[in-house]
Each structure stands twice: as structure tokens, then as C-alpha cells.
């Protein structure tokens, strides 16, 4: 199945457990929609068996402005492979990860293997073509089910990516967008996320920006990384009124 629609609105997840990392910081985007007042989205870095090490490519973007911990970025169109899973945040993430990892490991119509960038970053010159995978993996709550997505590499499209064998895995195109970002370290608690979200919202008017979406919390590290070393971000899709 394939569909084209804008990126999903998400809820804030609770701090996940039991996730590993696909190399170092795969842009494993978990966008979670929670029934809270902020409806935050979460981006979580998963691990590939917790054994892979090295850098994993992040989705390409252009930073248009930077002020301390705040940035404005432009992300071009991209494709995600996503799946719906019921359960707790942690359990759903683990179940969905197995499905999506199966897709990029060759469980698709052409048996194409989608390699993760660094240490399996580059294309492999094997009969089975390999596509570099970028962070993030996204997870959002859709009703009672989580929607988890892997971001596909830049340059791939619905026409070039292989069709998933698993009908529960769907390819979806996401249009370009501008996002305001605040980067911070620390634990994935409601209080910490709310504090950063409020700071980002207060910063937007100083740049003449207006938020167009609920916040997304981007986690670039797995839970076993010490809280003071984690890279976290809150994103807001923004526009500048004319």
C-alpha cells in the first residue's frame, strides 16, 4: 500500500525501554501521539541488535538560522516506511521495529536490502542492491495503535523503493517542511519536554514564525545513553506569514 499525505501529528510518548541503536543515532523517527495537552511526537533512536556501532546518516536538511539552542531547518520531501502497532509505547516500538527492520533487510517484493549508513553506510555492490537508511524512525499514536516509521534515504521515492511483503508495512510520501527546533539533553520526562516546548513556542514570535503543527520530540539516542549525554530535540512545523 502507498499513500501521500503530510507528516503525522503525534503524541508525547513516555520514556521508552528496551530499545537498541542502529549504529550511532539512526534518524529513527518515533512520532508518538499521546492524549496530553501538548500532543507531542517522539523520535526515538533504535538499535539493530544493540551490536551495530558507528554513525548513521541523518535525514538531509538545510539550517536557515541558528540562535543558541534554537534552529530553523528546511527538510525536503521524503518517504517513510511505517506500520501500526497496538500496545504500550515500548512494546509497540519493539514490535514495529522488527517489522520495519524486516522490510529494509529484504522482506520486500524485489528482496532489496536497505543498508543502514555507517558502519553499513555505503551502497553495497552485491546482486542485492542496498539503500542507505537514515534517521529518524517515527512513532505516533493513531487511535489505540502506534504508527512507527523509518525514514528512507534521500533520493528515494515511492516509485524507486520496493513494495513491502508485509501488508502491515506501508510506504508514505511526506512533503517538504520548515521546522523550528530546540536542542537539549536530559531525561525524557513530561516536565523536561514541556519546559523545552514552551521555550520554543516563546522563541517563535521573535523570529516572526507561526507554528503549524503540534510539537514533535526527537530523540537521537537509545535509553541506555546517560541522560546528560542524550541529544533531544523538540520540533514545530512553522511558517512565516507574509
Coordinates of N, CA and C in Angstrom, one line a residue:
X1 N 0.8 -1.2 0.0 CA 0.0 0.0 0.0 C 0.9 1.2 0.0
X2 N 0.4 2.3 -0.7 CA 1.2 3.5 -0.7 C 0.2 4.7 -0.7
X3 N 0.6 5.7 0.1 CA -0.3 6.9 0.2 C 0.6 8.1 0.3
X4 N 0.0 9.3 0.0 CA 0.8 10.5 0.1 C 0.0 11.4 1.0
X5 N 0.6 11.9 2.0 CA 0.0 12.8 2.9 C 1.0 13.4 3.8
X6 N 0.7 14.6 4.4 CA 1.7 15.3 5.2 C 2.1 14.4 6.5
X7 N 3.2 14.8 7.1 CA 3.6 14.1 8.3 C 2.6 14.0 9.4
X8 N 2.6 13.0 10.1 CA 1.6 12.7 11.1 C 1.8 13.6 12.4
X9 N 0.7 14.0 13.0 CA 0.7 14.7 14.2 C 0.9 13.7 15.3
X10 N 1.6 14.0 16.3 CA 1.9 12.9 17.3 C 1.6 13.3 18.7
X11 N 1.6 12.3 19.5 CA 1.5 12.5 20.9 C 2.8 12.2 21.6
X12 N 3.0 12.9 22.8 CA 4.2 12.7 23.5 C 4.2 11.3 24.1
X13 N 5.3 10.5 23.8 CA 5.4 9.2 24.4 C 6.0 9.3 25.8
X14 N 5.9 8.2 26.5 CA 6.6 8.1 27.7 C 7.9 7.6 27.5
X15 N 8.8 7.7 28.4 CA 10.2 7.3 28.2 C 10.2 5.8 27.9
X16 N 10.7 5.4 26.7 CA 10.7 4.1 26.2 C 11.7 3.2 26.9
X17 N 11.6 1.9 26.8 CA 12.5 1.0 27.4 C 12.9 -0.1 26.4
X18 N 14.0 -0.6 26.5 CA 14.4 -1.8 25.7 C 14.8 -1.5 24.3
X19 N 15.0 -0.3 23.9 CA 15.4 0.0 22.5 C 16.9 -0.1 22.4
X20 N 17.4 -0.6 21.2 CA 18.8 -0.6 20.9 C 19.0 0.5 19.8
X21 N 20.2 0.6 19.4 CA 20.6 1.6 18.4 C 21.1 1.0 17.1
X22 N 20.6 1.5 16.0 CA 21.1 1.1 14.7 C 22.3 1.9 14.5
X23 N 23.4 1.4 14.8 CA 24.6 2.2 14.7 C 24.5 3.4 15.7
X24 N 25.1 4.5 15.3 CA 25.0 5.6 16.2 C 24.0 6.6 15.6
X25 N 23.0 6.8 16.4 CA 21.9 7.8 16.1 C 21.3 7.6 14.7
X26 N 20.7 6.5 14.4 CA 20.0 6.4 13.2 C 18.9 7.4 13.3
X27 N 18.5 8.1 12.3 CA 17.4 9.0 12.5 C 16.2 8.3 12.6
X28 N 16.1 7.5 13.6 CA 14.9 6.6 13.8 C 13.9 7.5 14.4
X29 N 12.9 7.7 13.6 CA 12.0 8.7 14.0 C 10.7 8.1 14.6
X30 N 10.5 8.3 15.9 CA 9.3 7.8 16.6 C 8.4 9.0 16.8
X31 N 7.3 9.1 16.1 CA 6.4 10.2 16.3 C 5.2 9.7 17.1
X32 N 5.1 10.1 18.4 CA 4.0 9.5 19.2 C 2.9 10.5 19.5
X33 N 1.7 10.1 19.3 CA 0.6 11.0 19.7 C 0.0 10.6 21.0
X34 N 0.1 11.3 22.0 CA -0.4 11.0 23.3 C -1.6 11.8 23.7
X35 N -2.4 11.3 24.6 CA -3.6 12.1 24.9 C -3.2 13.1 26.0
X36 N -2.3 14.0 25.7 CA -1.9 15.0 26.7 C -2.3 16.4 26.0
X37 N -2.1 17.4 26.8 CA -2.5 18.7 26.3 C -1.6 19.2 25.2
X38 N -0.4 18.7 25.1 CA 0.6 19.1 24.1 C 0.6 18.3 22.8
X39 N 0.1 17.1 22.9 CA 0.1 16.2 21.7 C 1.5 16.1 21.1
X40 N 2.4 15.7 21.8 CA 3.8 15.7 21.3 C 4.1 14.4 20.5
X41 N 5.1 14.6 19.6 CA 5.6 13.5 18.8 C 6.9 13.1 19.3
X42 N 7.3 11.8 19.2 CA 8.6 11.4 19.7 C 9.4 10.8 18.6
X43 N 10.7 11.1 18.6 CA 11.6 10.5 17.6 C 12.6 9.7 18.4
X44 N 12.6 8.4 18.2 CA 13.4 7.5 19.0 C 14.5 6.8 18.2
X45 N 15.7 6.8 18.7 CA 16.7 6.0 18.0 C 16.7 4.6 18.5
X46 N 16.5 3.7 17.5 CA 16.5 2.2 17.8 C 17.9 1.6 17.6
X47 N 18.1 0.4 18.1 CA 19.3 -0.3 17.9 C 19.1 -1.5 17.1
X48 N 20.1 -1.8 16.2 CA 20.0 -3.0 15.4 C 20.7 -4.1 16.2
X49 N 19.9 -4.8 17.0 CA 20.5 -5.8 17.8 C 21.5 -5.3 18.9
X50 N 21.5 -4.0 19.1 CA 22.4 -3.4 20.0 C 23.9 -3.7 19.7
X51 N 24.2 -4.3 18.6 CA 25.5 -4.7 18.3 C 26.2 -3.8 17.3
X52 N 25.4 -3.1 16.5 CA 26.0 -2.2 15.4 C 26.6 -1.0 16.1
X53 N 27.7 -0.5 15.5 CA 28.3 0.7 16.0 C 28.6 1.6 14.8
X54 N 28.9 2.9 15.1 CA 29.2 3.8 14.0 C 28.2 4.8 13.8
X55 N 28.4 5.7 12.9 CA 27.5 6.8 12.6 C 26.4 6.3 11.6
X56 N 25.2 6.8 11.8 CA 24.1 6.5 10.9 C 23.7 7.9 10.3
X57 N 23.5 7.9 9.1 CA 23.1 9.1 8.4 C 21.8 9.7 8.9
X58 N 21.8 11.0 9.0 CA 20.5 11.7 9.4 C 19.9 12.2 8.1
X59 N 18.6 12.4 8.2 CA 17.9 13.0 7.0 C 18.5 14.3 6.7
X60 N 18.7 14.6 5.4 CA 19.4 15.8 5.0 C 18.5 17.0 5.2
X61 N 19.1 18.1 5.5 CA 18.3 19.3 5.8 C 19.2 20.5 5.6
X62 N 18.6 21.7 5.5 CA 19.3 22.9 5.5 C 19.0 23.8 6.7
X63 N 20.0 24.2 7.5 CA 19.7 25.1 8.6 C 19.7 26.5 8.1
X64 N 18.6 27.1 8.2 CA 18.4 28.5 7.7 C 18.8 29.6 8.8
X65 N 18.7 29.2 10.0 CA 19.1 30.2 11.1 C 19.4 29.4 12.4
X66 N 20.3 29.9 13.2 CA 20.6 29.3 14.4 C 20.9 30.4 15.5
X67 N 20.2 30.2 16.7 CA 20.4 31.1 17.8 C 20.5 30.3 19.0
X68 N 21.8 30.0 19.5 CA 22.0 29.2 20.7 C 21.4 27.8 20.4
X69 N 20.5 27.4 21.3 CA 19.9 26.0 21.2 C 18.8 26.0 20.2
X70 N 18.4 27.1 19.6 CA 17.3 27.1 18.6 C 17.8 27.2 17.2
X71 N 17.1 26.5 16.3 CA 17.4 26.5 14.9 C 16.1 26.5 14.1
X72 N 16.2 26.9 12.9 CA 15.1 26.7 11.9 C 15.8 25.9 10.7
X73 N 15.1 24.8 10.4 CA 15.6 23.9 9.3 C 14.6 23.7 8.2
X74 N 15.1 23.4 7.1 CA 14.2 23.0 6.0 C 14.5 21.6 5.6
X75 N 13.5 20.8 5.6 CA 13.6 19.4 5.2 C 12.8 19.2 3.9
X76 N 13.4 18.6 2.9 CA 12.8 18.3 1.7 C 11.8 17.2 1.7
X77 N 11.2 16.8 0.6 CA 10.3 15.7 0.6 C 11.0 14.4 0.8
X78 N 10.3 13.5 1.5 CA 11.0 12.2 1.8 C 9.9 11.1 1.8
X79 N 10.4 9.9 2.0 CA 9.5 8.7 2.1 C 9.7 8.0 3.4
X80 N 8.7 7.6 4.0 CA 8.9 6.7 5.2 C 8.2 5.4 5.0
X81 N 8.7 4.4 5.7 CA 8.1 3.1 5.8 C 7.5 3.0 7.2
X82 N 6.2 2.8 7.3 CA 5.6 2.9 8.6 C 4.6 1.7 8.8
X83 N 4.3 1.5 10.1 CA 3.4 0.4 10.4 C 2.7 0.8 11.7
X84 N 1.5 0.2 11.8 CA 0.7 0.4 13.0 C 0.8 -0.7 14.0
X85 N 0.9 -0.4 15.3 CA 1.1 -1.5 16.3 C 0.3 -1.0 17.5
X86 N -0.4 -1.9 18.1 CA -1.1 -1.6 19.4 C -0.2 -2.0 20.5
X87 N -0.4 -1.4 21.7 CA 0.4 -1.8 22.9 C 1.0 -0.6 23.5
X88 N 1.8 -0.8 24.5 CA 2.5 0.3 25.2 C 3.5 0.9 24.3
X89 N 4.0 2.1 24.6 CA 5.0 2.7 23.8 C 6.2 1.8 23.5
X90 N 6.7 1.2 24.6 CA 7.9 0.4 24.4 C 7.6 -0.9 23.7
X91 N 6.5 -1.6 24.0 CA 6.2 -2.8 23.3 C 5.9 -2.6 21.8
X92 N 5.1 -1.5 21.6 CA 4.8 -1.2 20.2 C 6.0 -0.9 19.4
X93 N 7.0 -0.1 20.0 CA 8.2 0.2 19.3 C 9.0 -1.0 18.9
X94 N 9.1 -2.0 19.9 CA 9.8 -3.2 19.6 C 9.2 -4.0 18.5
X95 N 7.9 -4.2 18.6 CA 7.2 -5.0 17.6 C 7.3 -4.4 16.2
X96 N 7.1 -3.1 16.1 CA 7.1 -2.4 14.8 C 8.6 -2.4 14.3
X97 N 9.5 -2.3 15.2 CA 10.9 -2.3 14.7 C 11.2 -3.5 14.0
X98 N 10.7 -4.7 14.5 CA 11.0 -5.9 13.8 C 10.4 -6.0 12.4
X99 N 9.2 -5.5 12.3 CA 8.5 -5.4 11.0 C 9.3 -4.6 10.0
X100 N 9.6 -3.4 10.5 CA 10.3 -2.4 9.6 C 11.7 -2.9 9.3
X101 N 12.4 -3.4 10.3 CA 13.7 -3.9 10.0 C 13.7 -5.1 9.0
X102 N 12.6 -5.9 9.1 CA 12.4 -6.9 8.1 C 12.3 -6.4 6.7
X103 N 11.6 -5.3 6.6 CA 11.4 -4.6 5.2 C 12.8 -4.2 4.7
X104 N 13.6 -3.5 5.5 CA 14.9 -3.0 5.0 C 15.9 -4.1 4.9
X105 N 15.6 -5.3 5.4 CA 16.5 -6.4 5.4 C 16.2 -7.3 4.2
X106 N 15.2 -7.0 3.4 CA 15.0 -7.7 2.2 C 13.6 -8.4 2.1
X107 N 12.8 -8.2 3.1 CA 11.4 -8.7 3.0 C 10.5 -7.7 2.2
X108 N 10.8 -7.7 1.0 CA 10.1 -6.8 0.0 C 10.0 -7.5 -1.3
X109 N 9.3 -7.0 -2.2 CA 9.0 -7.7 -3.5 C 10.2 -8.0 -4.3
X110 N 11.2 -7.1 -4.2 CA 12.4 -7.3 -5.0 C 13.6 -7.9 -4.2
X111 N 13.3 -8.2 -2.9 CA 14.3 -8.7 -2.0 C 15.5 -7.7 -1.9
X112 N 15.2 -6.5 -2.0 CA 16.3 -5.4 -1.9 C 16.6 -5.2 -0.4
X113 N 17.9 -5.2 -0.2 CA 18.3 -4.9 1.2 C 18.7 -3.4 1.3
X114 N 18.1 -2.8 2.4 CA 18.3 -1.4 2.6 C 19.3 -1.3 3.7
X115 N 20.6 -1.0 3.3 CA 21.6 -0.9 4.3 C 21.6 0.4 5.1
X116 N 21.9 0.2 6.4 CA 22.0 1.4 7.3 C 23.3 2.1 7.1
X117 N 23.3 3.4 7.0 CA 24.6 4.1 6.9 C 25.4 4.0 8.1
X118 N 26.7 3.8 7.9 CA 27.7 3.7 8.9 C 27.3 2.9 10.1
X119 N 27.9 1.9 10.4 CA 29.0 1.3 9.6 C 28.7 0.6 8.4
X120 N 27.4 0.4 8.1 CA 26.9 -0.2 6.9 C 26.4 0.9 6.0
X121 N 27.1 2.0 5.9 CA 26.6 3.2 5.3 C 26.5 3.2 3.8
X122 N 27.5 2.8 3.2 CA 27.6 2.9 1.7 C 26.8 1.8 1.0
X123 N 26.5 2.1 -0.3 CA 25.8 1.1 -1.1 C 26.7 -0.1 -1.3
X124 N 26.1 -1.2 -1.3 CA 26.9 -2.5 -1.5 C 26.8 -2.9 -2.9
X125 N 27.9 -3.3 -3.4 CA 28.0 -3.7 -4.9 C 27.7 -5.2 -5.0
X126 N 26.6 -5.6 -4.3 CA 26.2 -7.0 -4.4 C 25.0 -7.1 -5.3
X127 N 24.6 -8.3 -5.8 CA 23.4 -8.5 -6.6 C 22.2 -7.9 -5.9
X128 N 22.1 -8.0 -4.6 CA 21.0 -7.4 -3.9 C 21.4 -6.0 -3.6
X129 N 20.7 -5.0 -4.3 CA 21.1 -3.6 -4.1 C 20.8 -3.2 -2.6
X130 N 21.6 -2.3 -2.2 CA 21.4 -1.8 -0.8 C 21.2 -0.3 -0.8
X131 N 20.2 0.1 0.0 CA 19.8 1.5 0.1 C 20.2 2.0 1.5
X132 N 20.9 3.1 1.6 CA 21.3 3.6 2.9 C 20.0 4.1 3.6
X133 N 19.9 3.8 4.9 CA 18.8 4.2 5.7 C 19.2 5.4 6.6
X134 N 18.3 6.3 6.7 CA 18.6 7.5 7.6 C 17.7 7.5 8.8
X135 N 18.1 8.3 9.8 CA 17.2 8.5 10.9 C 16.2 9.6 10.5
X136 N 15.1 9.7 11.0 CA 14.6 9.0 12.2 C 13.6 7.9 11.9
X137 N 13.3 7.2 13.0 CA 12.2 6.2 12.9 C 11.0 6.9 13.7
X138 N 9.9 7.0 13.1 CA 8.8 7.8 13.7 C 7.8 6.9 14.3
X139 N 7.2 7.4 15.4 CA 6.1 6.7 16.1 C 5.1 7.7 16.5
X140 N 3.8 7.4 16.2 CA 2.8 8.3 16.7 C 1.6 7.4 17.1
X141 N 0.7 7.9 17.9 CA -0.4 7.1 18.3 C -1.6 7.5 17.5
X142 N -2.2 6.5 16.8 CA -3.3 6.7 15.9 C -4.5 5.9 16.5
X143 N -5.3 6.6 17.2 CA -6.4 5.9 18.0 C -5.7 5.1 19.1
X144 N -5.8 3.8 19.1 CA -5.2 2.9 20.1 C -3.9 2.3 19.6
X145 N -3.5 2.6 18.4 CA -2.4 2.0 17.8 C -1.2 3.0 17.5
X146 N 0.0 2.5 17.7 CA 1.1 3.4 17.4 C 1.5 3.2 16.0
X147 N 1.9 4.3 15.3 CA 2.4 4.3 14.0 C 3.9 4.6 14.0
X148 N 4.7 3.6 13.7 CA 6.1 3.7 13.7 C 6.7 3.8 12.3
X149 N 7.6 4.6 12.0 CA 8.1 4.8 10.6 C 9.6 4.9 10.6
X150 N 10.2 4.3 9.6 CA 11.6 4.5 9.3 C 11.7 5.5 8.1
X151 N 12.6 6.5 8.2 CA 12.8 7.4 7.2 C 13.7 6.8 6.1
X152 N 13.3 6.8 4.9 CA 14.1 6.3 3.8 C 15.2 7.3 3.3
X153 N 16.2 6.8 2.6 CA 17.3 7.7 2.2 C 16.8 8.8 1.3
X154 N 17.5 9.9 1.3 CA 17.2 11.0 0.3 C 17.5 10.4 -1.1
X155 N 16.6 10.9 -2.0 CA 16.7 10.4 -3.4 C 15.8 9.3 -3.7
X156 N 15.3 8.6 -2.7 CA 14.4 7.5 -2.9 C 12.9 8.1 -3.0
X157 N 12.1 7.4 -3.7 CA 10.7 7.8 -3.9 C 9.8 6.6 -3.8
X158 N 8.5 6.8 -3.9 CA 7.5 5.7 -3.9 C 7.8 4.9 -5.1
X159 N 8.3 5.5 -6.2 CA 8.5 4.7 -7.4 C 9.7 3.9 -7.4
X160 N 10.7 4.3 -6.6 CA 12.0 3.5 -6.6 C 12.1 2.5 -5.5
X161 N 11.4 2.7 -4.4 CA 11.5 1.8 -3.3 C 10.7 0.5 -3.5
X162 N 11.2 -0.6 -3.1 CA 10.5 -1.9 -3.3 C 9.2 -2.0 -2.4
X163 N 8.2 -2.6 -2.9 CA 6.9 -2.8 -2.2 C 7.2 -3.8 -1.0
X164 N 6.7 -3.5 0.2 CA 6.8 -4.4 1.3 C 6.1 -5.7 1.1
X165 N 6.6 -6.8 1.5 CA 5.9 -8.0 1.5 C 4.9 -8.1 2.6
X166 N 5.2 -7.5 3.7 CA 4.3 -7.5 4.9 C 3.2 -6.4 4.6
X167 N 1.9 -6.7 4.5 CA 0.9 -5.7 4.2 C 0.7 -4.7 5.4
X168 N 1.3 -5.0 6.5 CA 1.2 -4.1 7.6 C 2.3 -2.9 7.5
X169 N 3.2 -3.1 6.6 CA 4.2 -2.0 6.3 C 3.8 -1.2 5.1
X170 N 3.7 0.1 5.3 CA 3.2 1.0 4.2 C 4.2 2.0 3.9
X171 N 4.4 2.3 2.7 CA 5.3 3.4 2.2 C 4.4 4.7 2.1
X172 N 4.9 5.8 2.6 CA 4.2 7.0 2.6 C 5.1 8.2 2.2
X173 N 4.7 9.1 1.3 CA 5.5 10.2 1.0 C 5.1 11.4 1.9
X174 N 6.1 12.2 2.3 CA 5.9 13.3 3.2 C 6.5 14.5 2.4
X175 N 5.7 15.6 2.4 CA 6.1 16.8 1.7 C 7.2 17.6 2.4
X176 N 7.8 18.6 1.7 CA 8.8 19.4 2.4 C 8.2 20.3 3.5
X177 N 9.0 20.6 4.4 CA 8.5 21.5 5.5 C 9.7 22.2 6.2
X178 N 9.3 23.3 6.8 CA 10.3 24.1 7.7 C 9.9 23.8 9.1
X179 N 11.0 23.5 9.9 CA 10.7 23.2 11.3 C 11.6 24.1 12.2
X180 N 11.0 24.6 13.3 CA 11.8 25.3 14.3 C 12.2 24.2 15.4
X181 N 13.4 24.3 15.8 CA 14.0 23.2 16.7 C 14.6 23.8 17.9
X182 N 14.5 23.1 19.0 CA 15.3 23.4 20.2 C 15.9 22.1 20.6
X183 N 17.2 22.2 20.8 CA 18.0 21.1 21.2 C 18.3 21.1 22.7
X184 N 18.3 19.9 23.3 CA 18.5 19.8 24.8 C 18.9 18.4 25.1
X185 N 19.5 18.3 26.3 CA 19.9 17.0 26.8 C 18.9 16.7 28.0
X186 N 19.1 15.6 28.6 CA 18.3 15.3 29.8 C 17.3 14.1 29.6
X187 N 16.6 13.9 30.6 CA 15.6 12.7 30.7 C 14.4 13.0 29.8
X188 N 13.7 12.0 29.4 CA 12.5 12.1 28.6 C 11.3 12.1 29.5
X189 N 11.2 13.2 30.3 CA 10.1 13.4 31.2 C 9.1 14.5 30.6
X190 N 7.9 14.4 31.1 CA 6.9 15.4 30.7 C 7.4 16.8 31.1
X191 N 7.9 16.9 32.3 CA 8.3 18.2 32.7 C 9.4 18.8 31.9
X192 N 10.4 18.0 31.5 CA 11.5 18.5 30.7 C 11.0 18.8 29.3
X193 N 10.2 18.0 28.7 CA 9.7 18.2 27.4 C 8.8 19.4 27.3
X194 N 7.9 19.6 28.4 CA 7.1 20.8 28.4 C 7.9 22.1 28.5
X195 N 8.9 22.0 29.3 CA 9.8 23.2 29.5 C 10.4 23.6 28.2
X196 N 10.9 22.7 27.4 CA 11.6 23.0 26.2 C 10.6 23.4 25.1
X197 N 9.4 22.8 25.1 CA 8.3 23.1 24.2 C 7.9 24.6 24.4
X198 N 7.7 24.9 25.7 CA 7.3 26.3 26.0 C 8.4 27.3 25.5
X199 N 9.6 26.9 25.8 CA 10.7 27.8 25.4 C 10.7 28.0 23.9
X200 N 10.5 26.9 23.1 CA 10.5 27.0 21.7 C 9.3 27.9 21.2
X201 N 8.1 27.7 21.8 CA 7.0 28.5 21.4 C 7.2 30.0 21.7
X202 N 7.9 30.3 22.8 CA 8.1 31.7 23.1 C 9.2 32.3 22.2
X203 N 10.0 31.5 21.6 CA 11.1 31.9 20.7 C 10.5 32.3 19.3
X204 N 9.5 31.6 18.9 CA 8.9 31.7 17.5 C 8.6 33.2 17.2
X205 N 7.8 33.9 18.0 CA 7.5 35.3 17.7 C 8.7 36.2 17.5
X206 N 9.8 35.9 18.1 CA 11.0 36.7 18.0 C 11.6 36.6 16.6
X207 N 11.2 35.5 15.9 CA 11.7 35.2 14.5 C 10.6 35.4 13.5
X208 N 9.4 35.9 13.9 CA 8.3 36.1 13.0 C 7.7 34.8 12.5
X209 N 7.8 33.8 13.3 CA 7.3 32.4 12.9 C 6.0 32.1 13.6
X210 N 5.2 31.2 12.9 CA 4.0 30.7 13.5 C 4.0 29.2 13.4
X211 N 3.6 28.5 14.5 CA 3.6 27.1 14.5 C 2.4 26.6 13.7
X212 N 2.6 25.5 12.9 CA 1.6 24.9 12.1 C 1.2 23.5 12.5
X213 N 1.9 23.0 13.5 CA 1.7 21.6 13.9 C 1.9 21.5 15.4
X214 N 1.4 20.4 16.0 CA 1.8 20.1 17.4 C 3.3 19.8 17.4
X215 N 3.9 19.8 18.6 CA 5.3 19.6 18.7 C 5.7 18.1 18.4
X216 N 6.9 17.9 18.0 CA 7.5 16.6 17.9 C 8.7 16.5 18.8
X217 N 8.9 15.5 19.5 CA 10.1 15.3 20.4 C 11.0 14.3 19.6
X218 N 12.1 14.8 19.3 CA 13.1 14.0 18.5 C 14.2 13.5 19.5
X219 N 14.2 12.1 19.6 CA 15.3 11.5 20.4 C 16.3 10.9 19.5
X220 N 17.5 11.2 19.7 CA 18.6 10.7 18.8 C 19.4 9.6 19.5
X221 N 19.0 9.3 20.7 CA 19.8 8.3 21.5 C 18.9 7.2 22.1
X222 N 19.4 6.0 22.3 CA 18.6 5.0 23.0 C 18.5 5.2 24.5
X223 N 17.7 4.6 25.2 CA 17.5 4.8 26.6 C 18.8 4.5 27.5
X224 N 19.7 3.6 27.0 CA 20.8 3.3 27.8 C 21.9 4.4 27.8
X225 N 21.8 5.4 26.9 CA 22.7 6.5 26.9 C 22.4 7.4 28.1
X226 N 23.5 7.8 28.9 CA 23.2 8.6 30.1 C 22.5 9.9 29.8
X227 N 21.6 10.3 30.6 CA 20.7 11.4 30.3 C 21.4 12.7 30.0
X228 N 22.6 12.9 30.6 CA 23.3 14.2 30.3 C 24.1 14.1 29.0
X229 N 24.1 13.0 28.3 CA 24.8 12.9 27.0 C 23.8 12.8 25.9
X230 N 22.5 12.7 26.2 CA 21.5 12.5 25.1 C 21.3 13.7 24.3
X231 N 21.0 13.5 23.1 CA 20.6 14.6 22.2 C 19.1 14.5 21.9
X232 N 18.4 15.4 22.4 CA 16.9 15.5 22.2 C 16.6 16.8 21.5
X233 N 15.5 16.8 20.8 CA 15.0 18.0 20.1 C 13.5 18.0 20.1
X234 N 13.0 19.2 20.3 CA 11.5 19.4 20.0 C 11.4 20.2 18.7
X235 N 10.5 19.7 17.9 CA 10.3 20.3 16.5 C 8.9 20.9 16.5
X236 N 8.8 22.0 15.8 CA 7.5 22.6 15.4 C 7.5 22.9 13.9
X237 N 6.6 22.4 13.1 CA 6.5 22.8 11.8 C 6.0 24.3 11.8
X238 N 6.7 25.1 11.0 CA 6.5 26.6 11.1 C 6.3 27.2 9.7
X239 N 5.7 28.4 9.7 CA 5.6 29.2 8.5 C 5.9 30.7 8.9
X240 N 6.2 31.5 8.0 CA 6.4 32.9 8.3 C 5.4 33.7 7.5
X241 N 4.3 34.2 8.2 CA 3.3 35.0 7.5 C 3.8 36.1 6.7
X242 N 3.2 36.3 5.5 CA 3.6 37.5 4.7 C 2.9 38.7 5.1

